[in-house]
Short mmCIF file of C-alpha atoms and ligand atoms in Angstrom, two decimals:
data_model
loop_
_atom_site.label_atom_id
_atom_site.label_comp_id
_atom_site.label_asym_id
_atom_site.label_seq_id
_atom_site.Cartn_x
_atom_site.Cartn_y
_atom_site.Cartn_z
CA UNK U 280 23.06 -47.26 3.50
CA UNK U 281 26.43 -45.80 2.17
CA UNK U 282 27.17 -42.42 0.50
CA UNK U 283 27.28 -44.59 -2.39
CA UNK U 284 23.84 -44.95 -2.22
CA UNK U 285 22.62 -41.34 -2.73
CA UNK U 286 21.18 -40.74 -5.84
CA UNK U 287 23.28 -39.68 -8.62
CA UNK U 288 23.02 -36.06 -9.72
CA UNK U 289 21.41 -36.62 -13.34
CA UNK U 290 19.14 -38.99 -11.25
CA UNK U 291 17.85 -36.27 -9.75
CA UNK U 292 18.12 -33.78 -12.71
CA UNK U 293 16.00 -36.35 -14.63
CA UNK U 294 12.59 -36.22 -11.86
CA UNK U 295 10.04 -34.71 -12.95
CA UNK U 296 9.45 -32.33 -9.89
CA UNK U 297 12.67 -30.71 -9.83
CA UNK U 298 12.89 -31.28 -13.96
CA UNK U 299 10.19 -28.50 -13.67
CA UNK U 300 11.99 -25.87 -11.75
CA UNK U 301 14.27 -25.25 -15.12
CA UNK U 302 11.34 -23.43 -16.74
CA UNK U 303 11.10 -20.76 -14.01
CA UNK U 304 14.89 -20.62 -12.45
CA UNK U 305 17.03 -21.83 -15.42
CA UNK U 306 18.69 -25.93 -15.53
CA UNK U 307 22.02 -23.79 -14.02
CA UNK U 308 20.45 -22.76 -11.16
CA UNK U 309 18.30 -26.06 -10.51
CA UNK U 310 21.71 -28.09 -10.91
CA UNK U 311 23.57 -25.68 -8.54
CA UNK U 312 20.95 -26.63 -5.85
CA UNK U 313 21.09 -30.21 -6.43
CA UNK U 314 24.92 -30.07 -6.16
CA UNK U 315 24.00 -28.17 -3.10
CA UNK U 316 21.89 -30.40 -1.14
CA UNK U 317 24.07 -33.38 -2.15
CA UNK U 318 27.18 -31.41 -0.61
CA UNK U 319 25.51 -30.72 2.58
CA UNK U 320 24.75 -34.19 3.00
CA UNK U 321 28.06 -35.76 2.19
CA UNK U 322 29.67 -33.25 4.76
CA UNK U 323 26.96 -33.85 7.20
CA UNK U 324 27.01 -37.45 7.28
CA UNK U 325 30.92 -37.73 7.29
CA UNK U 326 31.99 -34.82 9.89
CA UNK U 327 28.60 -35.36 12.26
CA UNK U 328 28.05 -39.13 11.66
CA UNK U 329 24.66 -38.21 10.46
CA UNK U 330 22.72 -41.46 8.72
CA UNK U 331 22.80 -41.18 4.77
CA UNK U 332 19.40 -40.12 4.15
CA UNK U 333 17.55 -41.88 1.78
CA UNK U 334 17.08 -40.69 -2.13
CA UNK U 335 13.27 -39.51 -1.68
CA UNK U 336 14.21 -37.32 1.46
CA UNK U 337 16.95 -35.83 -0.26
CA UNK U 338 14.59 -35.14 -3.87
CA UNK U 339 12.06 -33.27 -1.15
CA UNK U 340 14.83 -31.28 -0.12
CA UNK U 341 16.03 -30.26 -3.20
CA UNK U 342 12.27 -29.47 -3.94
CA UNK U 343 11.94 -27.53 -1.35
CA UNK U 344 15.10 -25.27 -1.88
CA UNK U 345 13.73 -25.02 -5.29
CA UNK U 346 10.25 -23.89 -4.77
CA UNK U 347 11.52 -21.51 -1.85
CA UNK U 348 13.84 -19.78 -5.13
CA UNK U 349 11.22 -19.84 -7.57
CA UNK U 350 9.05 -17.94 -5.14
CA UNK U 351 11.23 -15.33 -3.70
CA UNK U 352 11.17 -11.57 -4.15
CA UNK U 353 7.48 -10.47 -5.25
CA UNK U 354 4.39 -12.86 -6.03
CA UNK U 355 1.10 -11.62 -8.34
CA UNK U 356 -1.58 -12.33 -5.99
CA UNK U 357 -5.04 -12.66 -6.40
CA UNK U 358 -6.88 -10.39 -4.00
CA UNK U 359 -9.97 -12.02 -3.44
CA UNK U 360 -10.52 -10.72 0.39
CA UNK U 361 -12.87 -7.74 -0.40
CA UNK U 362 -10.23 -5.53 0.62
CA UNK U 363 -9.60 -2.28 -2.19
CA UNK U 364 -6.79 -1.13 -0.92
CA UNK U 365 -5.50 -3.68 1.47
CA UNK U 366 -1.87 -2.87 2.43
CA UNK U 367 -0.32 -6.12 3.00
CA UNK U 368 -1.45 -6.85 -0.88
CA UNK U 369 0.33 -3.83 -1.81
CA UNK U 370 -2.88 -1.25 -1.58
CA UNK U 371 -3.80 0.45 -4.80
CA UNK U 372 -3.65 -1.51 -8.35
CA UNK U 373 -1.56 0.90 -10.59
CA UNK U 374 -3.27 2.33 -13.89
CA UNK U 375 -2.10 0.71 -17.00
CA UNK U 376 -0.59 4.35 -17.89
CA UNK U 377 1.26 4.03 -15.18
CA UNK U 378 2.82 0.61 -15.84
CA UNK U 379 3.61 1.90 -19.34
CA UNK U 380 5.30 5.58 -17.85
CA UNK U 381 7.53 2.86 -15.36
CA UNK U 382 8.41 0.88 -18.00
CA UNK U 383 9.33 3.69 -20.19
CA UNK U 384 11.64 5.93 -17.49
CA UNK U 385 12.36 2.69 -16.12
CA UNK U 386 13.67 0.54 -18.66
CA UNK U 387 15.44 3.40 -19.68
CA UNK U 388 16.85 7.00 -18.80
CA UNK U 389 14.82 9.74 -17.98
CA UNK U 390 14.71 13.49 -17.32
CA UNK U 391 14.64 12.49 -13.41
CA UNK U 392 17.14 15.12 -12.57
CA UNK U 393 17.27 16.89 -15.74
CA UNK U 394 15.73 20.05 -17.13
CA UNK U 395 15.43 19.21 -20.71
CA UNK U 396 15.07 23.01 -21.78
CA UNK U 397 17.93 24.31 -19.71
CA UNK U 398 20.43 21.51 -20.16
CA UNK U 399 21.10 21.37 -16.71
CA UNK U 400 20.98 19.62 -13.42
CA UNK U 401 17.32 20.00 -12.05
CA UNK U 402 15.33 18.50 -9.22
CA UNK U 403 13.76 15.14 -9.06
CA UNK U 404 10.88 17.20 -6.53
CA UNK U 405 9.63 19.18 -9.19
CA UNK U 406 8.85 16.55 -11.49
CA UNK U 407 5.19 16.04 -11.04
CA UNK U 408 5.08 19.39 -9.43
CA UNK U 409 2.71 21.32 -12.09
CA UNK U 410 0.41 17.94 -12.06
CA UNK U 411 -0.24 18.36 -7.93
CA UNK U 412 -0.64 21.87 -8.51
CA UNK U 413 -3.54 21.25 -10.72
CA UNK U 414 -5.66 18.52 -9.40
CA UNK U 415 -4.85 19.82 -5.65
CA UNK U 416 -5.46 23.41 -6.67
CA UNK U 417 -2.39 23.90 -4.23
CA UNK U 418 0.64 26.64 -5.38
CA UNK U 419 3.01 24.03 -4.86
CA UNK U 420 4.22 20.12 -4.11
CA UNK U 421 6.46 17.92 -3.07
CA UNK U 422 6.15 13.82 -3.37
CA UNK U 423 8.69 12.06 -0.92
CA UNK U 424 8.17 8.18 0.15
CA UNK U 425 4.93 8.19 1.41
CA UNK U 426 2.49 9.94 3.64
CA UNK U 427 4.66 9.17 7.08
CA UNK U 428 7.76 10.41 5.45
CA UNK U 429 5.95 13.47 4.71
CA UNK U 430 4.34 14.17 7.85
CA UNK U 431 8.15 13.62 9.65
CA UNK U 432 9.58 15.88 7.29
CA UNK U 433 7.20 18.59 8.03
CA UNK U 434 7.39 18.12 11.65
CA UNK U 435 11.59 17.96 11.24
CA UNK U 436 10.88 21.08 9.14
CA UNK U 437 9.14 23.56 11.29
CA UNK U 438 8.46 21.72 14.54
CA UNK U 439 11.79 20.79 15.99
CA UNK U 440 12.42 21.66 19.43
CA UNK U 441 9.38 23.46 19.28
CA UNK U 442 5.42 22.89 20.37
CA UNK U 443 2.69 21.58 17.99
CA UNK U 444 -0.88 21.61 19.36
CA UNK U 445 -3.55 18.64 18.13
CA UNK U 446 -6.34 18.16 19.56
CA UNK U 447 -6.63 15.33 21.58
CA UNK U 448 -9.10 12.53 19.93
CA UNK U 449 -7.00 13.19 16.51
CA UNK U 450 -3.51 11.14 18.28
CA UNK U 451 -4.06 8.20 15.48
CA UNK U 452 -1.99 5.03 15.16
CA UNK U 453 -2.70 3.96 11.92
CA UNK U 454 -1.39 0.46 10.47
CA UNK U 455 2.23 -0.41 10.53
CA UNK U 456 3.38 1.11 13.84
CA UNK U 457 2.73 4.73 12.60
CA UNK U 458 1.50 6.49 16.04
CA UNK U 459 1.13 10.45 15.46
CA UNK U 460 2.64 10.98 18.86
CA UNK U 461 5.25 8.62 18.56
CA UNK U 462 6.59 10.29 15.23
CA UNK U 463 5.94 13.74 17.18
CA UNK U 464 8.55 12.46 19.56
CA UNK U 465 11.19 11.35 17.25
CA UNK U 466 10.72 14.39 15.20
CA UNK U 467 11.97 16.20 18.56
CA UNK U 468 8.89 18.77 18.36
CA UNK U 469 6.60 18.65 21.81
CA UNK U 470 2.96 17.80 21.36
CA UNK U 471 0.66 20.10 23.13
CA UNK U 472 -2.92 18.14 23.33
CA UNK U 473 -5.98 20.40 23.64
CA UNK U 474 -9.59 19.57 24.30
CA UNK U 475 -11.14 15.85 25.05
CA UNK U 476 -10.81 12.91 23.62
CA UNK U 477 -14.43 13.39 22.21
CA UNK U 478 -14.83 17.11 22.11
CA UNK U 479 -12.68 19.86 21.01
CA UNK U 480 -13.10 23.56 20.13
CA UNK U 481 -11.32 26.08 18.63
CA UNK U 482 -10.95 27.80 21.77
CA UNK U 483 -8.65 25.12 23.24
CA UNK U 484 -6.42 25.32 20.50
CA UNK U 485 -6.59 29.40 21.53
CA UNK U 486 -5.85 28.78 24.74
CA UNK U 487 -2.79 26.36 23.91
CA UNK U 488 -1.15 29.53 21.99
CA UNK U 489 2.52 30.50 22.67
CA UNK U 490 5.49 31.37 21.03
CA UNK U 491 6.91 28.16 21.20
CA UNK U 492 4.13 27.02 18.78
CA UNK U 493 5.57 25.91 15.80
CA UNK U 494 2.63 24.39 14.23
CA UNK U 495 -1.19 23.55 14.34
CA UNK U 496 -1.95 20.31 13.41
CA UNK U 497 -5.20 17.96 12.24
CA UNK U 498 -5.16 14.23 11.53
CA UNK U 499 -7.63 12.53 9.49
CA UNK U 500 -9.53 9.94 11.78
CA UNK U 501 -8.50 7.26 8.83
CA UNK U 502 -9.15 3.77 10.59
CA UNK U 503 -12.13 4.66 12.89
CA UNK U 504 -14.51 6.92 13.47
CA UNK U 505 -15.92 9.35 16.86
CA UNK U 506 -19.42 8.56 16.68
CA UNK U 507 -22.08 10.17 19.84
CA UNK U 508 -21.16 13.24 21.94
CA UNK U 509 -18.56 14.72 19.74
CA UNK U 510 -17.17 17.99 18.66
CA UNK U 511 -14.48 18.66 16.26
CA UNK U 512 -12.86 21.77 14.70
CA UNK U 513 -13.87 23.35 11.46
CA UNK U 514 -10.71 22.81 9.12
CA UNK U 515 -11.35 26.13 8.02
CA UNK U 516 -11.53 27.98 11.69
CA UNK U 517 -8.10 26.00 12.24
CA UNK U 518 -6.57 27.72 9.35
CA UNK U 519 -8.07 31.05 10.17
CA UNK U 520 -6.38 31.01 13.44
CA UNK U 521 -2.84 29.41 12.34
CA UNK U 522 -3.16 32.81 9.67
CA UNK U 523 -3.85 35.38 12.04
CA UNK U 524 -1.34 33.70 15.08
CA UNK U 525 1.21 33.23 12.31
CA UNK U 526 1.66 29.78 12.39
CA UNK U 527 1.11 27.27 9.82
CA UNK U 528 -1.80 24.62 9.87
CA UNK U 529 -0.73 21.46 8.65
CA UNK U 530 -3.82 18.48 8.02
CA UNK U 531 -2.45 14.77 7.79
CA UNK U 532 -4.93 13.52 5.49
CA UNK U 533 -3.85 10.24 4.91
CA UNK U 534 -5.94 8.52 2.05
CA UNK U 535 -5.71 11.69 -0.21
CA UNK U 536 -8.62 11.19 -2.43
CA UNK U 537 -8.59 14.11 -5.22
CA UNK U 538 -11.99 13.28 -6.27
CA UNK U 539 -15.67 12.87 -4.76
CA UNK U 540 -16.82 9.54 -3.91
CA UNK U 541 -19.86 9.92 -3.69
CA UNK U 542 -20.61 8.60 -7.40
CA UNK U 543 -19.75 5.49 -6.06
CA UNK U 544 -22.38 5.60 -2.97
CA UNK U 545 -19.61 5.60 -0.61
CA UNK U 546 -20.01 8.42 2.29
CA UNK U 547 -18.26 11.47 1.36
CA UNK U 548 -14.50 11.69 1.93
CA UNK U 549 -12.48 14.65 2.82
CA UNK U 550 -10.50 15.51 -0.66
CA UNK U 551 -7.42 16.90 -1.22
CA UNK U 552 -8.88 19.96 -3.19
CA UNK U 553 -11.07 20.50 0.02
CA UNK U 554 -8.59 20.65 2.58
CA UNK U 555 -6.07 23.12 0.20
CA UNK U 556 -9.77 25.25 -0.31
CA UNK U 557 -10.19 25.53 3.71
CA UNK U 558 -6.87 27.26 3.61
CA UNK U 559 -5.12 24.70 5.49
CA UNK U 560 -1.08 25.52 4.94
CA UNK U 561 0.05 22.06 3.99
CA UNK U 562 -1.87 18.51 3.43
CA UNK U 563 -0.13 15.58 3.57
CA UNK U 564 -1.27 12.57 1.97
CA UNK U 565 -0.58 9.21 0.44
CA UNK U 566 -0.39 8.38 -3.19
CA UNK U 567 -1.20 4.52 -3.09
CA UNK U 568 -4.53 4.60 -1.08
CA UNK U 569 -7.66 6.90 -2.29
CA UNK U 570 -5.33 8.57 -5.69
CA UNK U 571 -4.78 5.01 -6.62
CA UNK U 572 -1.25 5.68 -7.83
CA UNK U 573 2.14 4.17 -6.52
CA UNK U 574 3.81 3.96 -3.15
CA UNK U 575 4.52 8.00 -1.98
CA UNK U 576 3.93 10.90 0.45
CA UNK U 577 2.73 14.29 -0.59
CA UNK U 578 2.70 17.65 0.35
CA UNK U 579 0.55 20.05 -1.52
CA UNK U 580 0.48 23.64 -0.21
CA UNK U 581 1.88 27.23 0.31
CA UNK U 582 4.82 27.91 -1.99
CA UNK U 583 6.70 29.50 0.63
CA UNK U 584 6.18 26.59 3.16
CA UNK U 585 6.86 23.96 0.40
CA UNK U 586 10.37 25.55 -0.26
CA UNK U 587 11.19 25.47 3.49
CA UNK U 588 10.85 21.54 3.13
CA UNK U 589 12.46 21.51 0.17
CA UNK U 590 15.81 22.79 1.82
CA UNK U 591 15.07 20.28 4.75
CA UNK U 592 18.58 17.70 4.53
CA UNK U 593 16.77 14.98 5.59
CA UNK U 594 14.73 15.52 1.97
CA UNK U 595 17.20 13.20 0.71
CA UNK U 596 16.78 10.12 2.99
CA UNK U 597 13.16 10.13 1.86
CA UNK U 598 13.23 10.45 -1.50
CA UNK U 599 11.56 8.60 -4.32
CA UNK U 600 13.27 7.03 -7.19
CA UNK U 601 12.28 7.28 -10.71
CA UNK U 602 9.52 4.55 -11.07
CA UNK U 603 7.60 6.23 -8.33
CA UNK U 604 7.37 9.35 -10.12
CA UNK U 605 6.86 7.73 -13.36
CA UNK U 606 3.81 5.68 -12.26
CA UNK U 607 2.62 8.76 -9.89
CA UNK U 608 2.94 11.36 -12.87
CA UNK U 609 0.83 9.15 -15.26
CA UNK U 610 -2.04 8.08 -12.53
CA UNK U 611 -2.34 12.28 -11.79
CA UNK U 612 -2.60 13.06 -15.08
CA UNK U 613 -5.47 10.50 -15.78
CA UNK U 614 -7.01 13.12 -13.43
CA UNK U 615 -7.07 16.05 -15.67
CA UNK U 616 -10.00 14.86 -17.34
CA UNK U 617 -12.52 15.61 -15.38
CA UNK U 618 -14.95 12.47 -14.26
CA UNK U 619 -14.37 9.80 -12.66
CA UNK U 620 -10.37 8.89 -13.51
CA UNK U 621 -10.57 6.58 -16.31
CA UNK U 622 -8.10 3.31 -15.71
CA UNK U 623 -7.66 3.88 -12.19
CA UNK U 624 -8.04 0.05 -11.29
CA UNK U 625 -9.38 1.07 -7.90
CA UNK U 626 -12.31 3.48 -9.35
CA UNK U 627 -13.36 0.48 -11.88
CA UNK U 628 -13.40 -1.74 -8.75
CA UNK U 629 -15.67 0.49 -7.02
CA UNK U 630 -17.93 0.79 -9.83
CA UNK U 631 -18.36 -2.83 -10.59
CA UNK U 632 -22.01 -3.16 -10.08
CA UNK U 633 -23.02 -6.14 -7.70
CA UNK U 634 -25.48 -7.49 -10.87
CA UNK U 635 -22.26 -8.23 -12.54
CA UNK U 636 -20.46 -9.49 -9.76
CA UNK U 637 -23.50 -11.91 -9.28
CA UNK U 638 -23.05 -13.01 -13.09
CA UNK U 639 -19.40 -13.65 -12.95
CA UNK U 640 -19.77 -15.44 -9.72
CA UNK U 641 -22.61 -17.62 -11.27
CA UNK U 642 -20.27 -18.93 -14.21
CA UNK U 643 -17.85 -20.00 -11.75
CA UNK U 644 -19.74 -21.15 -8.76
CA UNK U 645 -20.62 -24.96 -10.80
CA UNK U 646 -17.67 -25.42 -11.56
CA UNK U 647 -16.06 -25.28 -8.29
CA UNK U 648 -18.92 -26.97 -6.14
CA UNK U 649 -19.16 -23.13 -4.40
CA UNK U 650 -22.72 -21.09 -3.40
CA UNK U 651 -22.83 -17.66 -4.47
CA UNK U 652 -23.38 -15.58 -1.21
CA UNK U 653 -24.20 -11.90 -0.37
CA UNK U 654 -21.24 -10.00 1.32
CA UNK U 655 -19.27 -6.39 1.93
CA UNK U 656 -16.18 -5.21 0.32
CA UNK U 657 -14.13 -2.73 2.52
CA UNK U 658 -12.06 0.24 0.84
CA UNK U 659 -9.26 -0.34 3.43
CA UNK U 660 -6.34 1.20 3.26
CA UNK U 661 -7.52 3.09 6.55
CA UNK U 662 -9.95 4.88 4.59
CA UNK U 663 -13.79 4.83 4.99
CA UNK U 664 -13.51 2.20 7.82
CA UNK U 665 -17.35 2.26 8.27
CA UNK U 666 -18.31 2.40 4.65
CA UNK U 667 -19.37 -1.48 3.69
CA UNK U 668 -19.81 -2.31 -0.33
CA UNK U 669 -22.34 -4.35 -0.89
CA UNK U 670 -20.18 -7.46 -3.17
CA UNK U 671 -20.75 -10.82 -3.93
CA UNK U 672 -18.63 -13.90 -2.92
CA UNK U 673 -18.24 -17.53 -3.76
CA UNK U 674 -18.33 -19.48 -0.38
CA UNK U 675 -16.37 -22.35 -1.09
CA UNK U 676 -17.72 -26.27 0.86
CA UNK U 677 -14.85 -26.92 2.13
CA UNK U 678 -14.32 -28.92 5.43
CA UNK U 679 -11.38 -27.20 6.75
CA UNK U 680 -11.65 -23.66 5.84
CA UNK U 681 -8.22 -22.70 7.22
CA UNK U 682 -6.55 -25.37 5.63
CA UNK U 683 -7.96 -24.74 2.07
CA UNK U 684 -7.07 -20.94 2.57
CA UNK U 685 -3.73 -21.89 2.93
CA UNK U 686 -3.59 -24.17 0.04
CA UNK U 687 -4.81 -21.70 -1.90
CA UNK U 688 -2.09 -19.15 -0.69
CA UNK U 689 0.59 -21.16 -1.40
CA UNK U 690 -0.93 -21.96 -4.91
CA UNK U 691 -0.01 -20.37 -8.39
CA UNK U 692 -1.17 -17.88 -8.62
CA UNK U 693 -1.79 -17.76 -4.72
CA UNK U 694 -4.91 -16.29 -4.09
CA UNK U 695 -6.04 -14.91 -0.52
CA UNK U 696 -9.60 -14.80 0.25
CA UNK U 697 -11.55 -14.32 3.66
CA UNK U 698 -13.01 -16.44 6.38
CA UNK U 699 -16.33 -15.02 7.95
CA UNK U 700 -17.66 -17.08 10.34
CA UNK U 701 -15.76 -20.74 9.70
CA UNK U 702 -16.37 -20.17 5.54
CA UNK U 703 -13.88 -19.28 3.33
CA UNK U 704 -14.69 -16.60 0.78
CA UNK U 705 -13.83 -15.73 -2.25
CA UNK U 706 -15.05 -11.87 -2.80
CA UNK U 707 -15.54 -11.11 -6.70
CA UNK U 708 -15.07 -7.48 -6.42
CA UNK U 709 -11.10 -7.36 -5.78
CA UNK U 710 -10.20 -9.67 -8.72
CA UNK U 711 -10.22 -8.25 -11.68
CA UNK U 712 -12.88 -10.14 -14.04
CA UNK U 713 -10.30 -11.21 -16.88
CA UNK U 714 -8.85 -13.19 -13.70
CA UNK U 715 -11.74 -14.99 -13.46
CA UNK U 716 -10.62 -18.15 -15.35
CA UNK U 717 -7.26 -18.24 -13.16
CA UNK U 718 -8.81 -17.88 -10.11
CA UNK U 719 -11.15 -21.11 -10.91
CA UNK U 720 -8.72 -22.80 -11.99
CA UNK U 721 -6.35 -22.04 -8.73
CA UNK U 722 -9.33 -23.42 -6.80
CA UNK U 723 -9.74 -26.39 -8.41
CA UNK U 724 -6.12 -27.08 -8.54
CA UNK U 725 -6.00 -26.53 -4.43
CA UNK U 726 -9.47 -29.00 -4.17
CA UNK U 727 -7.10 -31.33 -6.42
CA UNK U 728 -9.70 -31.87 -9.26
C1 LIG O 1008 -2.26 6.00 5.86
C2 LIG O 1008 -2.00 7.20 6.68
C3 LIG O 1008 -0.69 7.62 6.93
C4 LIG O 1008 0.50 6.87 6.43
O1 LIG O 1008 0.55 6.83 5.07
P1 LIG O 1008 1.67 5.96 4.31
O2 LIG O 1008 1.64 6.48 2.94
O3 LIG O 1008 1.26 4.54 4.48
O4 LIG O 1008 2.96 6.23 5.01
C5 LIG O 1008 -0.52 8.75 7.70
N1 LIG O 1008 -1.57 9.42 8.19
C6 LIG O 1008 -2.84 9.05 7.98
C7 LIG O 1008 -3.95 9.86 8.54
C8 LIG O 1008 -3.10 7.92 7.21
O5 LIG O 1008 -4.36 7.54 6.97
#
């Protein structure tokens, strides 16, 4: 074999497989990587000697380059793990408000910066300012890039060079390398741990007084829970004391759910408006796990202690751009109403009832040769790690359960399910029913029927 013998570029324009690309990438940028791959191997087999490979190892490599292009940058995935809000699928679903306020400010300009009123320069903080301040019941806000952002910022803010007491069993890592001491440490404040890891009481924080305390601080357990001989402090009796020492309680709440859920028989979780009501000083929390809105950190509290961040330099290295606050302005105002918030996609997930999980999963079960099984959706998200929803799953027969879950993944549209003990589920609850038909049809693709 000769250079001569490598197949001709509108040979290879002409196969079907890499014909297709042209739909999704353009038939420029599908001829550029054909002229590509046919480069390389000229200059590979006449400076290194290499052998001329032949024409069907040099179409999969032009495949291959193709497919990697078509599926860079961000994929739609179907979620089919169980998981709400799981974090490496991009946590919360955003409200179709919300897509419409991004594409709006988005696709366009937008009074980001601007007070509309005044004609003059404003700030991007204040934004969705009045919104937090009403479905917090906070006097004031600030949204930066999410809840770890926040929590450094407030630590920068008041804590630097200076002591912050937690009590022991609330030194979290969460997900994603975030390890409350750890970001203690970089934030250059000390951390003064009081009481056990299993008990605390007021009366350690007390003790652990002095004027180098800057700040008194509580974590939300988020990914486990203390279960047995335990003691905690009240929220409240925290505040109380921060008041009358004169130093500001801070509560990292993490999944920052502004509403009960206890309408959806999960256990109760800590809300936003309950932490501001225990007169905590500032709450921190996320906006893309329990609010259901986009990617962000807030801090809802004291007006006094919110403008002290506000002046913080290191504001600007966290800040959010204009699509955050357009999709987290439109997701808190679906809040107003009071109720459960109407076209949150995570509250319609938790209220699908399991009877009409059990119906959809019946319709498709035949088709794909799957059994319709029992199972538990998680919330995720490091929220409610106990609470289990009861859900309903297709358990595909499959003989290599691994195997077909990666098929699947690397299908269109790639859907990620869950293996439980050597099967390979399919949970109904996370994929939205209107999916239904693509998700059958992504199976049976990956079975190759
Ligand atoms: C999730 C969580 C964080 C981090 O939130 P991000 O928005 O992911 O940065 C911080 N603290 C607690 C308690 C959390 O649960």
């Amino acid at each position: 074999m000769s250079l001569r013998d490598l197949p001709a570029v509108h040979r290879l324009l002409a196969e079907p497989e890499i014909a297709a690309f042209a739909r999704a990438l353009g038939p420029g940028a599908v001829k550029a990587t054909v002229d590509e791959v046919l480069d390389e191997v000229r200059r590979h087999v006449a400076r290194e000697g290499a052998p001329v490979p032949s024409g069907a190892t040099v179409s999969a490599e032009i495949g291959a380059r193709l497919r990697r292009l078509e599926r860079a940058g961000l994929l739609e995935v179907l979620n089919a793990t169980g998981v709400l809000l799981h974090t490496n699928l991009g946590r919360a679903p955003l409200a179709p408000a919300a897509l419409a306020a991004v594409a709006a400010a988005g696709g366009g300009y937008s009074n980001l910066e601007y007070d509309l009123d005044a004609g003059r320069r404003d700030s991007r903080y204040a934004r969705v300012a009045d919104l937090l301040r009403e479905t917090t019941g906070a006097e004031d806000a600030l949204v930066v890039n999410n809840c770890a952002a926040a929590v450094l910022l407030v630590l920068d803010t008041f804590a630097r060079g200076r002591e912050v007491v937690v009590a022991r069993g609330e030194l979290i890592e969460i997900g994603g390398g975030f390890r409350l001491p750890d970001v203690l440490e970089r934030s250059g404040a000390t951390l003064v741990e009081v009481g056990a890891s299993n008990k605390a009481y007021l009366s350690d924080v007390e003790r652990a007084l002095s004027p180098r305390t800057a700040l008194l601080l509580r974590s939300h357990l988020s990914n486990f829970k203390l279960s047995g001989f335990t003691a905690s402090i009240a929220p409240a009796a925290l505040a109380a004391l921060g008041r009358r020492a004169g130093i500001p309680s801070v509560e990292d709440l993490g999944s920052g759910a502004l509403i009960g859920l206890e309408r959806y028989g999960l256990p109760h979780e800590r809300t936003v408006g309950e932490a501001i009501a225990d007169g905590l000083d500032l709450v921190a929390f996320s906006g893309d796990k329990l609010l259901g809105g986009p990617q962000a950190g807030i801090i809802a509290g004291r007006r006094a202690l919110v403008a002290r961040l506000r002046a913080n330099p290191l504001l600007r290295a966290l800040r959010v751009d204009k699509a955050t606050l357009a999709a987290l302005g439109a997701t808190l105002r679906l809040y107003l109403e009071p109720g459960a918030p109407a076209g949150i996609p995570l509250y319609a997930m938790l209220e699908r009832s399991v009877a009409s999980l059990r119906a959809r999963a019946e319709a498709i079960a035949g088709r794909i040769g799957a059994r319709v099984v029992e199972t538990e959706s998680l919330a995720g998200g490091g929220t409610l790690p106990l609470a289990a929803l009861p859900s309903i799953a297709l358990a595909l027969d499959v003989a290599d359960a691994d195997e077909f879950a990666r098929l699947l993944r690397c299908g269109d549209p790639p859907v990620v399910g869950r293996i439980t003990g050597g099967e390979l589920l399919l949970d109904l609850r996370t994929v939205p029913p209107e999916r239904d038909e693509d998700l059958t049809r992504a199976v049976a693709r990956a079975a190759g029927v």
